[in-house]
Amino acid sequence: MAKKRKKKKHEIEHINESWLLPYADLLTLLLALFIVLFATSSVDEGRFAEVSKVFSEIFESGSGIMSESAPTTTPVPDDSVGELDENSSYMEDQQSLGETQDDLDEYIAVNELENQFDTKMTNEGLLLTIRDSVLFKSGQATINPEYKRLANDISQLLTLDRPRQVVITGHTDDIPINNAQYSSNWELSVMRAVEFLKIIVQDNEVDPNLFSAKGYGEYKPIVPNDTIENRSKNRRVEVLIQPLVLKDGTPVKPQ
């Protein structure tokens, strides 16, 4: 009788899985690294503490390497703080000039002088423009007696809470002048500014050291000298109330 052939037992090959442990550890470390990078990119201490807790749980440790305290960060100087201070000073000064403009506009409205007076804010400060016909006769620099009250009133309005430089400037049209008193429009414009300045500083509350006068003749027109109406606009006296702080925050010191 034939012998039964014994079945050979196939040995099950054993797969070596020892590499899984360092691989898992590597993934864990990479995860921890990304968590650290994420956490340190934020200055939110609350979020940082939460991430630290998660990191600690990954390593199944009673106290994680980040659980004791959040790292202290060195404050970075913020240049914007200085800029805010500068802008704040500038805006405060502009507001003060705006209040002066409101006072002048109210005076102009009450006295119905809209056609002769004008105010506007410029890069150089608050500018008050007065048509020369309100103050002077043609070719003269002496202020009309009936308008001296206006000059005195303006002097009161220029009694400011904070000392400011005030520049008074005379302007003419382009028609040449040559009379016994003035040989050029330059002289006429300067003398008109000076005469108006004299009325302004007669008020004892105004500091004369802060006032100055100059004249440009016909060389600073605001409109072309091509019509009678435009020439009338160019004949003017300007009162410039200068700011105390420039737009970049630089203080303007009285000269």
XYZ file of C-alpha atoms in Angstrom:
255
model
C 0.000 0.000 0.000
C 1.300 3.350 -1.002
C 2.367 5.579 1.748
C 0.541 8.841 2.130
C 2.738 11.732 1.141
C 3.131 14.088 3.994
C 2.133 17.640 3.252
C 4.922 20.026 3.797
C 4.078 22.891 6.047
C 4.791 26.131 4.322
C 6.431 28.386 6.734
C 4.687 31.749 6.853
C 7.197 34.366 6.082
C 7.487 36.852 8.942
C 7.513 40.485 7.753
C 9.876 42.714 9.695
C 7.837 45.703 10.934
C 10.477 47.221 13.124
C 10.789 50.165 10.721
C 7.305 51.359 11.648
C 8.378 52.631 15.042
C 10.997 55.141 13.891
C 8.699 56.123 11.007
C 5.882 56.898 13.411
C 8.271 58.791 15.641
C 9.464 60.784 12.644
C 5.899 61.717 11.688
C 5.204 62.717 15.279
C 8.267 64.946 15.351
C 7.324 66.532 12.030
C 3.823 67.204 13.346
C 5.286 68.699 16.490
C 7.608 70.865 14.393
C 4.739 72.276 12.343
C 2.778 72.936 15.536
C 5.741 74.827 16.978
C 6.150 76.859 13.800
C 2.463 77.675 13.763
C 2.414 78.620 17.416
C 5.475 80.875 17.289
C 4.111 82.709 14.271
C 1.318 84.124 16.419
C 1.585 86.489 19.380
C -1.729 85.272 20.781
C -0.719 83.771 24.114
C -4.073 82.038 24.537
C -3.702 80.170 21.272
C -0.084 79.432 22.083
C -1.110 77.805 25.366
C -3.682 75.616 23.596
C -1.131 74.441 21.051
C 1.310 73.726 23.877
C -1.300 71.491 25.506
C -1.832 69.561 22.293
C 1.895 69.182 21.874
C 2.176 67.788 25.388
C -0.593 65.254 24.759
C 1.210 64.031 21.627
C 4.129 62.897 23.715
C 1.781 61.594 26.439
C 3.742 63.343 29.078
C 2.554 64.884 32.300
C 4.277 68.124 31.445
C 5.165 68.924 27.867
C 8.288 70.749 26.916
C 6.144 73.788 26.130
C 3.585 73.529 28.925
C 5.446 75.411 31.619
C 5.257 78.859 30.112
C 4.881 80.536 26.801
C 8.126 81.943 25.436
C 8.654 85.589 26.048
C 8.893 87.743 22.983
C 11.006 90.880 22.690
C 8.798 93.842 21.805
C 9.605 95.211 18.377
C 9.747 99.009 18.245
C 6.656 100.253 16.472
C 7.430 103.288 14.322
C 3.720 103.814 13.784
C 3.390 105.040 17.387
C 5.614 108.021 16.629
C 3.743 108.656 13.403
C 0.449 108.650 15.291
C 1.805 111.207 17.759
C 2.997 113.406 14.890
C -0.300 113.111 13.048
C -2.178 113.801 16.273
C -0.232 117.040 16.848
C -0.770 118.101 13.253
C -4.499 117.338 13.334
C -4.900 119.152 16.662
C -3.182 122.212 15.189
C -5.351 122.049 12.056
C -8.452 121.880 14.230
C -7.317 125.012 16.087
C -6.823 126.835 12.769
C -10.246 125.606 11.673
C -11.819 127.210 14.737
C -10.151 130.523 13.849
C -11.491 130.170 10.320
C -14.989 129.604 11.719
C -14.705 132.828 13.745
C -13.589 134.776 10.670
C -16.343 133.272 8.506
C -18.931 134.173 11.124
C -17.665 137.762 11.177
C -17.779 137.929 7.370
C -21.335 136.587 7.281
C -22.639 138.894 10.018
C -21.181 141.953 8.261
C -22.205 140.732 4.782
C -18.651 140.867 3.458
C -18.732 137.674 1.370
C -17.852 139.590 -1.809
C -14.862 141.347 -0.244
C -13.477 138.760 2.210
C -12.603 135.113 1.757
C -10.979 132.429 3.902
C -9.492 129.069 2.975
C -7.122 126.486 4.391
C -3.907 126.032 2.412
C -0.719 123.992 2.812
C 0.883 127.103 4.304
C -1.880 127.819 6.812
C -5.160 129.725 7.091
C -5.414 132.419 4.409
C -7.673 135.463 4.737
C -8.017 137.419 1.462
C -9.308 141.000 1.417
C -10.099 142.866 -1.785
C -8.067 146.075 -1.921
C -11.202 148.103 -2.756
C -12.424 147.484 0.791
C -9.360 149.115 2.316
C -7.727 151.461 -0.194
C -8.501 153.932 -2.918
C -6.933 153.404 -6.326
C -3.165 153.993 -6.291
C -3.079 154.696 -2.550
C -1.906 152.777 0.503
C -3.782 154.698 3.176
C -6.687 152.717 4.608
C -10.070 154.335 4.119
C -11.265 155.719 7.469
C -14.647 153.985 7.162
C -12.925 150.599 6.958
C -10.517 150.976 9.849
C -13.122 149.348 12.075
C -12.848 146.210 9.944
C -9.095 146.127 10.480
C -9.586 146.541 14.220
C -12.142 143.746 14.300
C -9.782 141.453 12.410
C -7.069 142.335 14.908
C -9.336 141.061 17.685
C -9.934 137.824 15.758
C -6.177 137.374 15.373
C -5.676 137.407 19.136
C -5.007 133.663 19.173
C -4.744 131.294 22.124
C -1.349 130.108 20.896
C 1.246 132.434 19.317
C 1.427 132.027 15.534
C 3.388 133.694 12.793
C 1.150 135.991 10.717
C 2.313 137.272 7.329
C 0.462 140.146 5.607
C 1.077 140.401 1.862
C 0.051 143.062 -0.640
C -0.752 142.368 -4.320
C -1.629 144.601 -7.294
C -2.785 144.114 -10.874
C -0.446 144.513 -13.863
C -1.262 148.138 -14.679
C 1.972 150.097 -14.080
C 1.937 152.831 -11.484
C 4.233 155.818 -11.410
C 3.083 158.687 -9.263
C 4.599 161.049 -6.730
C 4.369 158.463 -3.943
C 5.162 155.110 -5.583
C 7.368 154.364 -8.552
C 6.266 150.728 -8.952
C 3.580 148.224 -8.018
C 6.099 146.599 -5.691
C 6.267 149.684 -3.521
C 2.494 150.090 -3.546
C 1.872 146.459 -2.579
C 4.426 146.558 0.233
C 3.089 149.816 1.681
C -0.490 148.519 1.612
C 0.604 145.469 3.582
C 2.508 147.647 6.046
C -0.403 150.062 6.537
C -2.775 147.188 7.243
C -0.192 145.675 9.595
C -0.018 148.921 11.566
C -3.749 148.798 12.232
C -3.545 145.157 13.288
C -0.727 145.565 15.803
C -2.253 148.639 17.438
C -4.135 146.175 19.590
C -2.027 145.650 22.710
C -3.084 141.993 22.902
C -1.346 141.216 19.603
C 2.389 140.470 19.731
C 4.091 142.557 16.976
C 7.046 140.155 16.991
C 4.874 137.527 15.309
C 3.788 139.763 12.398
C 5.556 140.607 9.156
C 4.658 142.323 5.867
C 5.738 141.899 2.260
C 4.597 142.775 -1.255
C 4.638 140.957 -4.594
C 3.337 143.698 -6.864
C 1.633 142.162 -9.906
C 3.782 139.024 -9.902
C 1.512 136.682 -7.915
C -1.870 136.952 -9.677
C -4.626 134.502 -8.778
C -6.328 134.969 -12.175
C -5.093 136.360 -15.512
C -5.055 140.146 -15.745
C -7.196 140.117 -18.882
C -10.442 141.717 -17.660
C -11.467 144.497 -15.302
C -13.069 141.955 -12.963
C -9.941 139.789 -12.856
C -7.708 142.783 -12.167
C -9.986 143.635 -9.268
C -9.499 140.105 -7.877
C -5.722 140.381 -8.154
C -5.642 143.648 -6.193
C -5.793 142.222 -2.697
C -4.265 141.975 0.764
C -3.666 138.503 2.196
C -3.329 137.584 5.857
C -1.641 134.202 6.296
C -1.942 132.588 9.740
C 0.751 129.941 9.774
C 0.486 126.513 11.423
C 2.419 125.491 14.518
C 3.024 121.926 13.301
C 3.866 120.815 9.784
C 2.231 117.790 8.189
C 5.293 115.620 8.955
C 5.013 116.508 12.648
C 7.827 119.089 12.660
C 7.000 121.974 15.006
C 7.180 125.486 13.559
C 9.012 127.789 15.929
C 8.011 131.459 15.965
C 10.803 133.564 14.481
